[in-house]
Each structure stands twice: as structure tokens, then as C-alpha cells.
XYZ file of C-alpha atoms in Angstrom:
167
model
C 39.131 32.962 -23.604
C 41.216 32.068 -20.716
C 42.485 35.564 -20.125
C 39.092 36.903 -19.888
C 38.212 34.339 -17.223
C 41.289 35.226 -15.165
C 40.913 38.897 -15.435
C 37.278 38.879 -14.362
C 36.748 40.565 -11.039
C 35.136 38.379 -8.436
C 32.091 39.981 -7.124
C 32.135 40.645 -3.316
C 29.817 38.755 -1.228
C 29.749 40.302 1.980
C 27.360 38.254 3.916
C 28.892 34.843 2.754
C 28.149 32.090 4.749
C 26.324 34.041 7.569
C 22.671 34.797 5.624
C 20.211 32.134 5.855
C 16.700 32.188 4.647
C 14.366 31.663 7.674
C 11.490 30.406 5.562
C 13.183 27.239 4.274
C 15.926 27.191 6.739
C 18.754 27.233 4.123
C 22.279 29.315 3.725
C 22.054 31.871 1.009
C 24.949 31.811 -1.378
C 25.948 34.697 -3.556
C 25.701 35.021 -7.182
C 25.616 37.506 -10.006
C 24.449 38.094 -13.412
C 25.682 40.561 -16.168
C 23.358 42.344 -18.534
C 24.532 45.074 -21.266
C 27.726 45.283 -19.311
C 26.539 45.829 -15.795
C 26.697 43.587 -13.076
C 23.571 42.527 -10.925
C 24.600 40.824 -7.449
C 22.047 38.950 -5.251
C 21.738 36.260 -2.706
C 19.585 33.150 -3.298
C 18.741 30.217 -0.838
C 20.854 27.388 -1.327
C 17.818 25.033 -1.056
C 16.458 26.701 -4.060
C 19.670 26.279 -6.136
C 19.334 22.899 -5.330
C 15.580 22.619 -5.979
C 14.862 21.200 -2.672
C 12.608 24.260 -2.033
C 10.280 24.902 -4.872
C 8.180 27.505 -2.683
C 10.644 29.759 -1.037
C 8.964 32.726 0.308
C 11.957 34.904 -0.510
C 13.578 34.048 -3.790
C 16.632 36.238 -4.786
C 17.555 39.118 -2.782
C 19.631 42.401 -4.194
C 22.894 42.027 -2.747
C 23.566 45.719 -2.138
C 20.087 46.252 -0.353
C 20.475 43.307 2.125
C 24.102 44.437 2.701
C 23.331 47.823 3.517
C 20.323 47.113 5.805
C 22.468 44.840 7.721
C 25.463 47.296 8.145
C 22.870 50.235 8.888
C 21.405 47.866 11.571
C 24.762 47.038 12.850
C 25.363 50.659 13.145
C 22.200 51.350 14.714
C 22.820 48.445 17.218
C 26.175 49.631 18.233
C 25.281 53.435 18.629
C 22.340 52.605 21.270
C 23.874 53.204 24.683
C 21.900 50.208 25.759
C 23.976 47.843 23.505
C 27.213 49.690 23.886
C 26.832 49.107 27.671
C 26.131 45.505 27.172
C 28.777 44.894 24.921
C 31.365 46.656 26.884
C 30.313 44.558 29.819
C 30.759 41.334 27.896
C 34.024 42.381 26.108
C 35.429 43.403 29.591
C 34.496 40.202 31.108
C 36.350 38.340 28.573
C 39.453 40.792 28.455
C 40.197 42.944 31.203
C 42.654 44.943 29.221
C 40.183 46.306 26.746
C 38.672 49.676 28.096
C 35.167 50.900 27.510
C 36.643 54.069 25.582
C 38.566 51.446 23.333
C 35.375 49.716 22.507
C 33.264 52.659 21.596
C 36.190 54.395 19.536
C 36.488 51.057 17.722
C 32.704 51.192 16.607
C 32.686 54.998 15.881
C 35.673 54.229 13.567
C 34.145 51.755 11.530
C 31.135 53.931 10.251
C 33.532 56.700 9.123
C 35.813 54.479 7.213
C 33.266 51.634 5.905
C 33.148 53.269 2.305
C 36.895 53.536 2.194
C 37.832 49.779 2.873
C 38.335 47.160 0.522
C 35.755 44.531 0.319
C 37.783 41.680 2.025
C 38.058 44.317 4.966
C 34.529 44.920 4.879
C 33.930 41.105 5.160
C 36.258 40.820 7.820
C 34.647 43.580 10.088
C 31.017 41.645 9.420
C 32.491 38.430 10.347
C 33.762 39.933 13.660
C 30.548 41.500 14.205
C 27.891 39.246 13.047
C 27.262 35.546 13.654
C 24.102 34.984 11.626
C 21.645 37.138 9.715
C 18.212 35.190 9.400
C 16.097 36.694 6.420
C 12.342 36.394 6.302
C 9.465 38.329 4.742
C 8.869 40.022 7.776
C 12.657 41.325 7.864
C 16.023 40.313 9.168
C 17.324 39.455 12.524
C 20.648 39.592 13.356
C 22.860 37.574 15.755
C 25.652 39.520 17.377
C 28.970 37.603 17.841
C 30.030 38.708 21.075
C 33.591 36.833 21.139
C 34.439 38.571 17.726
C 33.963 42.253 18.966
C 37.036 41.655 21.109
C 38.669 40.411 17.752
C 37.660 43.495 16.254
C 38.723 45.839 18.681
C 42.412 44.341 18.484
C 41.878 44.612 14.794
C 41.055 48.037 14.940
C 43.992 49.115 17.022
C 46.415 47.101 14.853
C 45.184 49.067 11.744
C 45.532 52.545 13.929
C 49.211 51.667 14.891
C 50.383 50.636 11.383
C 52.760 53.288 9.730
C 52.967 53.827 6.181
C 56.785 54.835 5.141
C 57.058 57.103 2.038
C 60.618 57.144 0.448
């Protein structure tokens, strides 16, 4: 019995601590259920779990769906020339040593390698990019984390310079 608990994989929660229900103004927590050997992950407003909100407009949101919507919106935002110009300006204002091409390359690299990353690496990137995700019946609103973008560029550069030694 103890062995089963220790060997059970922890479900990833990519949007942990940044996903909020706009209807009941509550943070959303990640949870899962297993049926017939298959795991179903979803997010649920914390107010619903505590029974503080009985008429929440959202309820459960499938984790895979909301996570891919958020990531796709991030990619779309950072591919738009207007947004990239704004991001480049804000990052350059904070850190004069980072060039525009380094910023653009960092965002291109994320899209190409996203599916190859471990879940903790994906979480780290999302934390760098996004401050908050507000979910409502009408859709989602992303709050971009400008300070984190500079950190993401540094992280991306560090990952590119790592060398793997093979004996």
C-alpha cells in the first residue's frame, strides 16, 4: 500500500498558482481522478472546493484543454510584431545587454521544443511568461509577466550553452 503511493506519478499542474476564476475571484487548484486506469486532470476553483461559492459559473475545467489554450495564446502573442516590439523595448529598458535578436530567438525556441520539455521545465517557462490567467465564461485573459521575460531569456541562453559530455 505504501509502495503504491510512493510510486504514483504526480500529475503536472502547468498553471498552478496563476489560474483564477473570474466569476468567483478564486484561485484554481489542480486535481485529477482515475477511471478504468485512465487519469483525467482538471482545474477547479478553490472557492468551490471550500464550498464558499455554490454557483460558480465555471466549475471544472479540463487541464489539458486550458493549458494548451494558454500556451497557444502565449505563442500567438509573442509572434505578433507589435507585441515583440513592446516586449523588446521593455526588456531592453530593464537590461541593456540583451539584444532584440536574443529576445526573438528565445521565443522561437520555446515553440519548437515545448513538447520535448519535462513538465517542470514547462512550468518554469509559463511562470516566466505569465503573471496571471483569469478564466471566465467569455474566455481567458492573460497577464504577461514582463520582468519574467528577461529571466526567461537568461534561462534560455543558459540551456543553449550547456554541453553534454559523452564518455
